[in-house]
C-alpha positions as a Python dict, from the first residue, in 0.01 Angstrom:
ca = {
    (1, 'X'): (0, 0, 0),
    (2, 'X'): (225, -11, -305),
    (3, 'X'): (185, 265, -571),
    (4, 'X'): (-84, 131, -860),
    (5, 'X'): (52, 381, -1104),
    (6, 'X'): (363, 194, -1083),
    (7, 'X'): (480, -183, -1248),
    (8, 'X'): (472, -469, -913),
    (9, 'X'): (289, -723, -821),
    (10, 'X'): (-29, -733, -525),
    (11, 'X'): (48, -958, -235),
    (12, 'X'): (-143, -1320, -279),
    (13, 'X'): (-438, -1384, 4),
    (14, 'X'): (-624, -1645, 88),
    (15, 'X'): (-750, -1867, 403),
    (16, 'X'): (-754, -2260, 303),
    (17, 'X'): (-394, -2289, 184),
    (18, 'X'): (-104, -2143, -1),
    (19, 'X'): (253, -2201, -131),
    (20, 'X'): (497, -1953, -252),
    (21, 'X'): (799, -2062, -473),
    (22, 'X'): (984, -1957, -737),
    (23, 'X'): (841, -2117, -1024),
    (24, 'X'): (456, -2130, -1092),
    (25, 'X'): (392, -2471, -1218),
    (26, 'X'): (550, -2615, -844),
    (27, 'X'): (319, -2349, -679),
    (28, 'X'): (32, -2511, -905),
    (29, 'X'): (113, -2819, -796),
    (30, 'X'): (146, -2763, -470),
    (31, 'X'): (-174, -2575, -429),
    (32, 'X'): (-369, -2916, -597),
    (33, 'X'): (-216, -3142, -351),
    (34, 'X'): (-411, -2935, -66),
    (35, 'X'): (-681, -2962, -287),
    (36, 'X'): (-657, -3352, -258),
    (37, 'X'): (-626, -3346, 108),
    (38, 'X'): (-257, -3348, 148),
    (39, 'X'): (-80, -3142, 393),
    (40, 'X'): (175, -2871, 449),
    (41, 'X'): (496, -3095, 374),
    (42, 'X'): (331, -3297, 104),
    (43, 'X'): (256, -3010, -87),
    (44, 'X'): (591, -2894, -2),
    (45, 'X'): (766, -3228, -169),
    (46, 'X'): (566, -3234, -457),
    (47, 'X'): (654, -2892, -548),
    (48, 'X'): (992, -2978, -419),
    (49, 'X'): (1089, -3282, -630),
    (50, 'X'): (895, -3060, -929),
    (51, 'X'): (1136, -2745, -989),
    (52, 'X'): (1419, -2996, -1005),
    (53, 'X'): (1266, -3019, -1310),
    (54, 'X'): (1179, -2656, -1383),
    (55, 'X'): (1516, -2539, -1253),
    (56, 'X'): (1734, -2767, -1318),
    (57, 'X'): (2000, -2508, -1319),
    (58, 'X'): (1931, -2494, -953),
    (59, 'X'): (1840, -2800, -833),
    (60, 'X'): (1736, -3165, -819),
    (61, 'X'): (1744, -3486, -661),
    (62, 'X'): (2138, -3527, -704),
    (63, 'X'): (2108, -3258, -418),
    (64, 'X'): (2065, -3165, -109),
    (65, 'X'): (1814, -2969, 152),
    (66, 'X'): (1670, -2836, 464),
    (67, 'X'): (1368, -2785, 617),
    (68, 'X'): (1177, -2601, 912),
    (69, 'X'): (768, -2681, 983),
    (70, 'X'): (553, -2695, 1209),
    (71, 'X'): (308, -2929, 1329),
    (72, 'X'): (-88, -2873, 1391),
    (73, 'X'): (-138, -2810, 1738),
    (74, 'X'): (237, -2795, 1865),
    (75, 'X'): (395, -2446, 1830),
    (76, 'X'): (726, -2584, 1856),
    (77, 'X'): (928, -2526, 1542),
    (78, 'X'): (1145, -2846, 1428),
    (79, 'X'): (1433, -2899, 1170),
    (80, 'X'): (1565, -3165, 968),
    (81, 'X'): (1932, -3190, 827),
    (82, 'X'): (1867, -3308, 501),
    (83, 'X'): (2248, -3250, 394),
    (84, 'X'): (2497, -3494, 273),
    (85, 'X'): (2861, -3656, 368),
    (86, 'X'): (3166, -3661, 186),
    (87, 'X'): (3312, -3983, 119),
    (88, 'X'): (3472, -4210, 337),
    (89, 'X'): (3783, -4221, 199),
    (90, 'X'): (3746, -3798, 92),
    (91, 'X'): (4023, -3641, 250),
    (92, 'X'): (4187, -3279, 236),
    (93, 'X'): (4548, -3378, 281),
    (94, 'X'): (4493, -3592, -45),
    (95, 'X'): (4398, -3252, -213),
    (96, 'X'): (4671, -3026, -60),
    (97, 'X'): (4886, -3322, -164),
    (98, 'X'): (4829, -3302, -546),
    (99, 'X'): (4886, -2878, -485),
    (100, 'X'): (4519, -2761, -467),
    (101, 'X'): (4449, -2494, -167),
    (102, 'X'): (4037, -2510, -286),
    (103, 'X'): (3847, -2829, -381),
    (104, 'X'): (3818, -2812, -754),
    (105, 'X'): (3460, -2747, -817),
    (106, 'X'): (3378, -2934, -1112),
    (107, 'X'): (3544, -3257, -981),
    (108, 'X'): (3437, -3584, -807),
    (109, 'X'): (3596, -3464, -556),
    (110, 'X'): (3327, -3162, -473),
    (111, 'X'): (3040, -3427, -507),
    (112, 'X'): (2880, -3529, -172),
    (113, 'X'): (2668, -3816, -127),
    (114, 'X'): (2305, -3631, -215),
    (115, 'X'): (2080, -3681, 76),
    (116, 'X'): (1782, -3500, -29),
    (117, 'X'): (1571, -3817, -117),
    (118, 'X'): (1645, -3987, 175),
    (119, 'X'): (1484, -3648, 314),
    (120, 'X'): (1214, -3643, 98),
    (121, 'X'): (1126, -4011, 204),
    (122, 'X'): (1182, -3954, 577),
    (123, 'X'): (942, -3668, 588),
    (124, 'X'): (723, -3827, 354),
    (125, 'X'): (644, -4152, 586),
    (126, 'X'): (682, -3957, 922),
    (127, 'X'): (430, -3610, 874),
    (128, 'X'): (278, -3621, 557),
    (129, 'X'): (-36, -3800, 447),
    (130, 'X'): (-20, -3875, 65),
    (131, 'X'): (170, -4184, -37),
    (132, 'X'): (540, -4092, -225),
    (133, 'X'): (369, -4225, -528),
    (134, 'X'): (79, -3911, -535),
    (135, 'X'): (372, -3659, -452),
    (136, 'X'): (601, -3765, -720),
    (137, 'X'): (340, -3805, -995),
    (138, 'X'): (313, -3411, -1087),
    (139, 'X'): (734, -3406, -1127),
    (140, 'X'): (765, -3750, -1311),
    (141, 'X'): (464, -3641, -1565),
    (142, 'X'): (612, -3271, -1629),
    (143, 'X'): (1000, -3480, -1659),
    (144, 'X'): (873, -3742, -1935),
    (145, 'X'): (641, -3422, -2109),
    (146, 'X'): (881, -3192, -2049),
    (147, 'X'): (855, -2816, -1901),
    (148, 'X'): (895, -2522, -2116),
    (149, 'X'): (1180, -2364, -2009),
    (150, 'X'): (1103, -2000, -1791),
    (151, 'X'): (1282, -1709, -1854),
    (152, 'X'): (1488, -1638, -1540),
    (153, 'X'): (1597, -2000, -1605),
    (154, 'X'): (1732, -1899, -1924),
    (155, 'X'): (1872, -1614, -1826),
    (156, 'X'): (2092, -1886, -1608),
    (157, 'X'): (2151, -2166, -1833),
    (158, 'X'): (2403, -2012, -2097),
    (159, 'X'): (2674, -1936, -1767),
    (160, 'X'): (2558, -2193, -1564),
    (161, 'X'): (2604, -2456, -1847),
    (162, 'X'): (2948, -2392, -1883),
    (163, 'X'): (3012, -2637, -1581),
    (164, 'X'): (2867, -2907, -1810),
    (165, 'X'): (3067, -3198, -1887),
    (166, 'X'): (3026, -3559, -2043),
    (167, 'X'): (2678, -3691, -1929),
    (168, 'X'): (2602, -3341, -1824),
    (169, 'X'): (2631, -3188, -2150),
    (170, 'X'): (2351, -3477, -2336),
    (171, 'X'): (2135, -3438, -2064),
    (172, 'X'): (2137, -3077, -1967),
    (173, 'X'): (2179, -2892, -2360),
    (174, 'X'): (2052, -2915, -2677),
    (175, 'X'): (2329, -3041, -2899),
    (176, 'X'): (2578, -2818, -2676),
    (177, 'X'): (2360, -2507, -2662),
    (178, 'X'): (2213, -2410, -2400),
    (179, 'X'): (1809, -2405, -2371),
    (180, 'X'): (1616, -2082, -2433),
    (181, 'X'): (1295, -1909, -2304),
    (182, 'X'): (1040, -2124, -2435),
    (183, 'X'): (1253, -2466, -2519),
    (184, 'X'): (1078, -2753, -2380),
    (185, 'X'): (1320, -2903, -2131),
    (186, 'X'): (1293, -3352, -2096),
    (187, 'X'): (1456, -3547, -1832),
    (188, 'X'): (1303, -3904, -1890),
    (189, 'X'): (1549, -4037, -1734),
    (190, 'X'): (1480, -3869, -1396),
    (191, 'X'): (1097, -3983, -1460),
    (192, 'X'): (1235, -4355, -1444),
    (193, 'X'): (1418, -4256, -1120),
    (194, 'X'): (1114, -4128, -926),
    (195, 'X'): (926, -4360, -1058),
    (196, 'X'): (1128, -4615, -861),
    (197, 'X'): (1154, -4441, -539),
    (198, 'X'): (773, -4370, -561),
    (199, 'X'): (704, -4788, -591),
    (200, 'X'): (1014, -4874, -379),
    (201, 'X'): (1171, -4555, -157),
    (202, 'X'): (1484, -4451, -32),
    (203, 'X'): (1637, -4815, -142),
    (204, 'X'): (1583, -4761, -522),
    (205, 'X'): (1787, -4437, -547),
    (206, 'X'): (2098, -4523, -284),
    (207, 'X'): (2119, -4879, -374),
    (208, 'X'): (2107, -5100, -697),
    (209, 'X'): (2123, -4994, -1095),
    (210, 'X'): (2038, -4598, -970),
    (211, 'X'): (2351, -4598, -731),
    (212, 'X'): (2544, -4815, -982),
    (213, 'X'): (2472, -4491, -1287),
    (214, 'X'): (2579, -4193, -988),
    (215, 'X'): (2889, -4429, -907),
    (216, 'X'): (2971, -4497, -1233),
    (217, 'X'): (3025, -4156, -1383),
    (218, 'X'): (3215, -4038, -1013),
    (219, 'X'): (3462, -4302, -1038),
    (220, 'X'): (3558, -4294, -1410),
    (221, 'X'): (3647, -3927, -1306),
    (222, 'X'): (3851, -4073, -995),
    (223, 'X'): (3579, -4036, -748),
    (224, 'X'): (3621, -4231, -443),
    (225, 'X'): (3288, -4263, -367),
    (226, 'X'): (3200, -4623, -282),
    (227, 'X'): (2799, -4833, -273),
    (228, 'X'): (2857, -4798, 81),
    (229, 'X'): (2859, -4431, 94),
    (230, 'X'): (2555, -4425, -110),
    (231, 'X'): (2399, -4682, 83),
    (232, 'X'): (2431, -4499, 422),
    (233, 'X'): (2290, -4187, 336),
    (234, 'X'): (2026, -4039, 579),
    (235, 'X'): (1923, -3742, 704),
    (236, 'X'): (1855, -3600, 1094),
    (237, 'X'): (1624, -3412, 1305),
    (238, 'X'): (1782, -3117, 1489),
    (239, 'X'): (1700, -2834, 1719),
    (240, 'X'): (1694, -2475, 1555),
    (241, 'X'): (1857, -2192, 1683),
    (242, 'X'): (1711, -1850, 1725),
    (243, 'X'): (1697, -1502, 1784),
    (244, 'X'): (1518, -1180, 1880),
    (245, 'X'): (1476, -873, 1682),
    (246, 'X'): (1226, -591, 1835),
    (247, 'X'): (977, -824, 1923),
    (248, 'X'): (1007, -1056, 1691),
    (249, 'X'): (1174, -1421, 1687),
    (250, 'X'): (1409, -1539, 1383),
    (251, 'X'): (1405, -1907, 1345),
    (252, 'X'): (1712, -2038, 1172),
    (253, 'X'): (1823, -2391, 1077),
    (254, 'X'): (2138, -2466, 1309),
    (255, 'X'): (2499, -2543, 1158),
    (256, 'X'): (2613, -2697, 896),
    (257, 'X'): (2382, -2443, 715),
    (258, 'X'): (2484, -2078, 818),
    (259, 'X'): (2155, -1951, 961),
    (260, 'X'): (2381, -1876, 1277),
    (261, 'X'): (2498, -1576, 1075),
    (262, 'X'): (2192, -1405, 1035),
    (263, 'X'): (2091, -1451, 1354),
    (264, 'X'): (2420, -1234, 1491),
    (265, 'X'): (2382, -1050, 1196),
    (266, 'X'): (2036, -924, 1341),
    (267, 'X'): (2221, -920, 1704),
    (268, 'X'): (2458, -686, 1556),
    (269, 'X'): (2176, -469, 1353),
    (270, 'X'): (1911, -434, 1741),
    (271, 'X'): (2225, -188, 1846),
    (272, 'X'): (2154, 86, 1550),
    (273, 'X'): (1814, 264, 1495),
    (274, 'X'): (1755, 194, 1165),
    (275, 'X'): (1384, 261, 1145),
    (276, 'X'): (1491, 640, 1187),
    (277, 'X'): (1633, 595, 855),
    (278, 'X'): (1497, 593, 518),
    (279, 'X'): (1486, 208, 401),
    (280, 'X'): (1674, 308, 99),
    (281, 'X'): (1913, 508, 221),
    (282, 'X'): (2304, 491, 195),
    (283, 'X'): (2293, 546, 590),
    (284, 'X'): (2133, 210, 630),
    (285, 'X'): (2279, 8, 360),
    (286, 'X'): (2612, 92, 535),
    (287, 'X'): (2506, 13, 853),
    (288, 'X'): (2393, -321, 719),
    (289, 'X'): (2714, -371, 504),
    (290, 'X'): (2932, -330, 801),
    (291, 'X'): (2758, -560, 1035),
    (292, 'X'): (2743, -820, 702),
    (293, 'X'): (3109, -828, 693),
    (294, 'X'): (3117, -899, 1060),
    (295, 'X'): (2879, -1152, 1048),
    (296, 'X'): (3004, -1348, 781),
    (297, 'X'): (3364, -1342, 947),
    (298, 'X'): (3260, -1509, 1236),
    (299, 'X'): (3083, -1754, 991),
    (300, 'X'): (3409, -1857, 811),
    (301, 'X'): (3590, -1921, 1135),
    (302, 'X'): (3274, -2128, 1326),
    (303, 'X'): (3040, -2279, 1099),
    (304, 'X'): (3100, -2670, 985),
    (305, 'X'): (2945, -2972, 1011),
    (306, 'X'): (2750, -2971, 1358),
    (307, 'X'): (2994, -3180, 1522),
    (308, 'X'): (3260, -2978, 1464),
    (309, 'X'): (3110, -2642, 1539),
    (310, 'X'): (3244, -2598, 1873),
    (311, 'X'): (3182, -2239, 1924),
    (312, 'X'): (2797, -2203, 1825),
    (313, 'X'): (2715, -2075, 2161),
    (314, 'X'): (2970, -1756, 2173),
    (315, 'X'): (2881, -1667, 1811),
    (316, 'X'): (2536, -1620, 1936),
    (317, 'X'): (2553, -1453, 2266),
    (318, 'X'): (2465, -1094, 2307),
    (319, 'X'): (2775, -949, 2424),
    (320, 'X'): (2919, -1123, 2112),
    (321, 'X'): (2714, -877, 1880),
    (322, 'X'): (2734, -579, 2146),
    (323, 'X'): (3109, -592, 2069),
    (324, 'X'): (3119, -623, 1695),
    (325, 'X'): (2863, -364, 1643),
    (326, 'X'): (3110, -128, 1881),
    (327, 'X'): (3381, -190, 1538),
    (328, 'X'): (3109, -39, 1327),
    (329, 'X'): (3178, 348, 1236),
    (330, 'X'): (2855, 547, 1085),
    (331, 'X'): (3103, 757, 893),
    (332, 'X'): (3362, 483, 746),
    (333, 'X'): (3366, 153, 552),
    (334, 'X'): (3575, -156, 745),
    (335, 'X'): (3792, -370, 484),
    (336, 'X'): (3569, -649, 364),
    (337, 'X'): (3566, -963, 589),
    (338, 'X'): (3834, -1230, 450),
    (339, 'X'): (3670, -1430, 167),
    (340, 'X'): (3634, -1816, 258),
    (341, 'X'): (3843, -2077, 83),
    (342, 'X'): (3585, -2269, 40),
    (343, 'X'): (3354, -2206, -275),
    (344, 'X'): (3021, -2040, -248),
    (345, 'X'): (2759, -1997, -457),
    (346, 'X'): (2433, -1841, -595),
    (347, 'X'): (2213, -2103, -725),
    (348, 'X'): (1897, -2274, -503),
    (349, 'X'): (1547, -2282, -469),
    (350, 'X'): (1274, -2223, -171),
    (351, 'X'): (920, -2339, -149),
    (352, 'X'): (688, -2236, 178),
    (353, 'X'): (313, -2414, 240),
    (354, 'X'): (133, -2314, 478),
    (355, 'X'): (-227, -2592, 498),
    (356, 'X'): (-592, -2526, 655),
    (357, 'X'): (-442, -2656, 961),
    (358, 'X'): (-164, -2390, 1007),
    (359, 'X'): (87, -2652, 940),
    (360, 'X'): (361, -2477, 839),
    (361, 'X'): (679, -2575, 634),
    (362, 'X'): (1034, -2360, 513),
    (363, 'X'): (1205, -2612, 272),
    (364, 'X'): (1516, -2495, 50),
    (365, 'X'): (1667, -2793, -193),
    (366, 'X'): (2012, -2707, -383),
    (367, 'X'): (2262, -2864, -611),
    (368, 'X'): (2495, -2553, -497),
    (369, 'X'): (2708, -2426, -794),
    (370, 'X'): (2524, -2334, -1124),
    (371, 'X'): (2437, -2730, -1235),
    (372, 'X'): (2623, -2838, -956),
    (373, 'X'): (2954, -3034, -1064),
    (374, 'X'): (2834, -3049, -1390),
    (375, 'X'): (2890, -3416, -1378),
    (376, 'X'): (2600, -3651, -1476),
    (377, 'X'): (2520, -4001, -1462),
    (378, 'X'): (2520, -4185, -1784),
    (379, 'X'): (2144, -4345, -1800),
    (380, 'X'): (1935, -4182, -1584),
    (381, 'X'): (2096, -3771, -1624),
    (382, 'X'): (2110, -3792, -1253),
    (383, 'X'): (2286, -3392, -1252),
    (384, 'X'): (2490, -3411, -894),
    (385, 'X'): (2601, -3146, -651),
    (386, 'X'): (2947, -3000, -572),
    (387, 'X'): (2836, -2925, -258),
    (388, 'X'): (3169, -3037, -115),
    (389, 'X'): (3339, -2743, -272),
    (390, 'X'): (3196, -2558, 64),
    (391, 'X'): (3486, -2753, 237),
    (392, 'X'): (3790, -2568, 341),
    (393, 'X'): (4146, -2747, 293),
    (394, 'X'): (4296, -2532, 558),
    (395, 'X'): (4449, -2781, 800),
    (396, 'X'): (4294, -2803, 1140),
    (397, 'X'): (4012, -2555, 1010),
    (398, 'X'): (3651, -2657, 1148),
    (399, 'X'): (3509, -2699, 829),
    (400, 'X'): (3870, -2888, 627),
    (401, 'X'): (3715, -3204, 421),
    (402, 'X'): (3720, -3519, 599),
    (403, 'X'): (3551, -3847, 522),
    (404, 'X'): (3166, -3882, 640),
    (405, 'X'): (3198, -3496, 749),
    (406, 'X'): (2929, -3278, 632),
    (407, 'X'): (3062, -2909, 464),
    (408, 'X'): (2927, -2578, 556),
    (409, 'X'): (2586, -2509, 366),
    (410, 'X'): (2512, -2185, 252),
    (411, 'X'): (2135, -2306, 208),
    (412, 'X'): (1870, -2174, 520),
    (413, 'X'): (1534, -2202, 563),
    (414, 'X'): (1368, -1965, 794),
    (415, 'X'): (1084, -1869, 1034),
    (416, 'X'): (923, -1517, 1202),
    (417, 'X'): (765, -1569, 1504),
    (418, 'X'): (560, -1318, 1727),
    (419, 'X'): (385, -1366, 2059),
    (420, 'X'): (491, -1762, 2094),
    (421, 'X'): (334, -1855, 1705),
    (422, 'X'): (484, -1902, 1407),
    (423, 'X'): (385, -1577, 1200),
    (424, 'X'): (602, -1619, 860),
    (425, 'X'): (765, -1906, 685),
    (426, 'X'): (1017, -1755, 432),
    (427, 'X'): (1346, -1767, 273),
    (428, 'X'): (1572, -1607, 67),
    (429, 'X'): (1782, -1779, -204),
    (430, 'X'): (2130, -1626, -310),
    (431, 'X'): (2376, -1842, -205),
    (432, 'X'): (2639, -1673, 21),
    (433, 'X'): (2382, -1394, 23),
    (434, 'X'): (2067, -1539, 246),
    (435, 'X'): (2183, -1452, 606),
    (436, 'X'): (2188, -1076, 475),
    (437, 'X'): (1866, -1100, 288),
    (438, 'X'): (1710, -1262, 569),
    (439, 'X'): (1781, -996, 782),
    (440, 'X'): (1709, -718, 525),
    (441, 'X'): (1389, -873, 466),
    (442, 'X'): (1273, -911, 882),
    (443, 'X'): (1422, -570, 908),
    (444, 'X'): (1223, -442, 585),
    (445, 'X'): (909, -566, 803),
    (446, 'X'): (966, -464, 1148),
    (447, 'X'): (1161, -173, 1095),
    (448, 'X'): (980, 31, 788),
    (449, 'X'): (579, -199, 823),
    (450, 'X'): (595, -302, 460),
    (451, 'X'): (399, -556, 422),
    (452, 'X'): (523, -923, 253),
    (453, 'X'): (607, -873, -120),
    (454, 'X'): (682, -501, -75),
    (455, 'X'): (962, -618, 151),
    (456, 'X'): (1035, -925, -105),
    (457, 'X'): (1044, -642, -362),
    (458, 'X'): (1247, -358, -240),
    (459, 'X'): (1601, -289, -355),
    (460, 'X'): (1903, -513, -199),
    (461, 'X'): (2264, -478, -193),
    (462, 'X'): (2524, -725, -23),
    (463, 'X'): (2844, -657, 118),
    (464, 'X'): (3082, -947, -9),
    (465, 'X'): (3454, -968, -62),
    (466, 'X'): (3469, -852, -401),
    (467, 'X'): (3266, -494, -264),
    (468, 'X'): (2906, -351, -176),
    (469, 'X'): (2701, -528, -465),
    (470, 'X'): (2406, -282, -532),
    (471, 'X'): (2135, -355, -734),
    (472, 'X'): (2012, -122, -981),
    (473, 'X'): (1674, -34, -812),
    (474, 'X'): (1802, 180, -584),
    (475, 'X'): (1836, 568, -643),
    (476, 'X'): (2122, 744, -831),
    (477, 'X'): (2271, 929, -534),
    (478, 'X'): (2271, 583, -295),
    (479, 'X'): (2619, 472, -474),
    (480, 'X'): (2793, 794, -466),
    (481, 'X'): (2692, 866, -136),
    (482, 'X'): (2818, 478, 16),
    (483, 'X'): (3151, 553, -250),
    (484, 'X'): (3195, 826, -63),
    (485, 'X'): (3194, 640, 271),
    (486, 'X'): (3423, 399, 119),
    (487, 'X'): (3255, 165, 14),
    (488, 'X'): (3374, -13, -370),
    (489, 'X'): (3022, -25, -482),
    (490, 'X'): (2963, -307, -790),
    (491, 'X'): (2643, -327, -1010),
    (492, 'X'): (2638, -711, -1054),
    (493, 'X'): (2497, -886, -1383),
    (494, 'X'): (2248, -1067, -1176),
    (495, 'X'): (2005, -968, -904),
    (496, 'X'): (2064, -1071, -532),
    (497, 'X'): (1867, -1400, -445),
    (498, 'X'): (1527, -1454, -470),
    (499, 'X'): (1275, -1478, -186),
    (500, 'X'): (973, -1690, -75),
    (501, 'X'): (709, -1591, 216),
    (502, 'X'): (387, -1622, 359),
    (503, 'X'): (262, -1434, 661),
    (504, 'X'): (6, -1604, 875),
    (505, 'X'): (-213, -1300, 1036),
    (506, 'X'): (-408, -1357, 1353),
    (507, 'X'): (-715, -1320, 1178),
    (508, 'X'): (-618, -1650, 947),
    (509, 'X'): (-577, -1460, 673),
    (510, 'X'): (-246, -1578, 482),
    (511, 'X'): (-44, -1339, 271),
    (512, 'X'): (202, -1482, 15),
    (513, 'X'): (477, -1277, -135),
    (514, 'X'): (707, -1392, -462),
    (515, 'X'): (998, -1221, -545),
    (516, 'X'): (1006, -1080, -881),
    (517, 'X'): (1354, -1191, -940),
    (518, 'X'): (1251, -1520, -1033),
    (519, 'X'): (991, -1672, -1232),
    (520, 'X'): (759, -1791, -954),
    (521, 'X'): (431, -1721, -791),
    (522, 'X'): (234, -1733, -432),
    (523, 'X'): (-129, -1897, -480),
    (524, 'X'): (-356, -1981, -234),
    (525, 'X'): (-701, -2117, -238),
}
């Protein structure tokens, strides 16, 4: 039980319903589409398409996403590969031809083909039970209003914004300035858009005047994205891959997304005894930054686009994590792993529903990069992705750009399961940092019993290229005590991720947690 003297937040509980996310108006709306008698993953989609709108820093339906749910009655846990392909004609020796060694990310050439409204659609028509036209009401109402603009999203806009260009910057600024706390933020132009795909689906977004608008502003800036690219979008059911962790089962959405990584991360972590620790001590946030950096290595060497990750099964295997964590030294810091030439980021958002029915759903829906490519379609403000910026140019590499390849997503859904059941959707936004605060927050709960938001709330630090980023809530000695293990511990400007989760208790109680870092909510009913 947290400390009432001090500032936090309760957990959320309830029994009918709930949704956590990280903006309160998509929890709102979420919530009212149970109320209506829509499920899990149509609550999930309306509040989905809906913080494109409230966070458009972070998302929209230029984008991409995943997903992980549950059906009633079936404890199996599926996945769908809502992610999209580069070009047909994209190709990395074309880049390493005109001298680049990254792909530029505010170029046509980091824009993939967004597939997260063929997604949408797909799991729309195949488990939901509202029409597209209820679901996308509540985001095309709040676009043609506007939203008033939260504060953690303009706390992002003034950096993020700099990516803006052409379309981007009349669509996504107020006469070149960004949008403050309070500024009522309009995208009628994305209002139009749904309201298409809600009277017509997939077809009115990939094909015809909406296509024509994306197509037009990626090949005045040399794009060679063509109507057939658009046109073939669609996304695909997969298997997840898993993991066990003291009793309990991490569910992760298999490559191209990097859930993989948190899984061996945790494979690494079941070799140390880090419940004898304090949670925030420097003892475990070194044992955690160590196995990170071994983690995320084998990441940038396996991880691609699922046809091309060949070596899935060896990152995974237990004698694979028995002989990383045998690298780690309790007493020393290892050099950082090798930082990936491909770009990653910080910016997505996560919405979990959980219905009466137990139907549970883990969505996460990103444009990548701060505003994505900055690039925007002329009429409609369509804002799209450089989510092919995650590609690596390195000849031969598993992940180097080729045409109708899909990159390596930082992006994950997640699920806890205990005793065969499906015990917590969650996630944890952050870019390159959610297979680390995925396992921070399982370990936070299994290791040290804190219960959903104190685990969503506790202090986080991340061991990246650039050094151990520690955030400020942890105590004064922590930093001088992992310095002095060697760690080149950085404050960063902005906290790490932003996480999502509600625990389903065997008495059908639901607990939400919201993290604190962004300007969202759990509600239940």
């Amino acid at each position: 039980m947290r400390d009432f003297h001090l500032p936090g937040r309760s957990g959320t509980y309830a029994t009918d319903g709930m949704c956590a996310t990280s903006h309160p108006l998509a929890a709102r709306t979420a919530i009212d589409i149970l109320e209506r008698g829509g499920n899990a993953m149509d609550a999930a989609i309306a509040g989905a398409v809906l913080l494109g709108i409230c966070e458009p820093q972070m998302t929209g339906i230029g984008g991409d996403c995943f997903a992980l749910f549950t059906t009633p009655g079936d404890p199996a846990i599926r996945a769908l590969n809502g992610s999209g392909r580069a070009p047909a004609a994209a190709s990395a020796a074309a880049l390493r031809d005109k001298g680049h060694e990254t792909v530029p990310l505010h170029s046509a050439d980091a824009v993939t083909i967004p597939c997260a409204i063929d997604a949408f659609c797909r799991l729309s028509a195949d488990h939901g039970r509202l029409g597209l036209d209820t679901l996308l009401a509540p985001a095309i109402r709040y676009a043609d209003a506007g939203v008033p603009v939260a504060p953690r999203v303009a706390f992002d806009w003034p950096v993020a914004g700099k990516a803006l260009q052409g379309h981007g910057i009349a669509h996504y600024t107020r006469n070149g300035q960004p949008l403050a706390t309070g500024d009522i933020f309009r995208a009628p132009g994305q209002a139009e858009v749904l309201r298409r795909i809600a009277r017509h689906g997939r077809t009115a977004f990939y094909e015809g005047e909406v296509a024509e608008d994306m197509l037009a502003a990626l090949n005045a800036l040399d794009g060679v994205h063509t109507a057939e690219d658009f046109a073939a979008a669609q996304s695909d059911y997969t298997d997840p891959v898993q993991g066990e962790y003291k009793g309990a089962t991490l569910v992760e959405h298999p490559p191209n997304g990097q859930g993989a990584t948190a899984i061996l991360l945790m494979n690494i972590l079941r070799h140390f005894d880090l419940a004898s620790m304090p949670p925030g001590s420097a003892g475990r946030i070194h044992i955690e930054a160590e196995a990170t950096k071994l983690a995320y290595d084998a990441r940038n060497r396996f991880i691609a686009d699922p046809d091309r990750t060949a070596r899935l099964a060896h990152m995974l295997a237990p004698e694979t994590a028995a002989r990383l964590a045998a690298l780690i030294d309790p007493r020393r810091a290892m050099p950082a792993a090798a930082p990936l030439t491909e770009a990653i980021h910080r910016d997505t958002v996560y919405i979990t529903v959980v219905d009466r029915d137990r139907m549970a759903v883990s969505f996460i829906y990103s444009i990548f990069h701060g505003f994505g490519s900055g690039i925007a379609s002329g009429k409609f403000g369509i804002l799209m992705q450089n989510r092919g910026a995650g590609f690596s140019l390195t000849e031969g590499h598993p992940n180097e750009m080729a045409g109708g390849s899909r990159p390596m997503h930082t992006i994950i859904p997640a699920m806890l399961a205990e005793n065969g059941r499906v015990t917590m959707p969650f996630g944890v936004m952050g870019g390159g940092y959610q297979p680390a605060g995925h396992a921070r927050l399982v370990s936070n709960m299994v290791d040290f019993g804190m219960d959903v938001q104190a685990a969503i709330d506790a202090p986080r630090a991340f061991a990246d290229p650039a050094g151990l980023k520690l955030e400020r809530g942890h105590a004064p000695d922590v930093a001088q005590a992992l310095a002095d293990l060697g760690h080149e511990v950085i404050v960063p400007r902005d906290p790490l991720g932003g996480a999502q989760a509600i625990r389903i208790h065997d008495s059908g109680v639901l607990e939400g947690g919201s993290d604190a870092r962004k300007d969202g909510c759990a509600l239940g009913y």
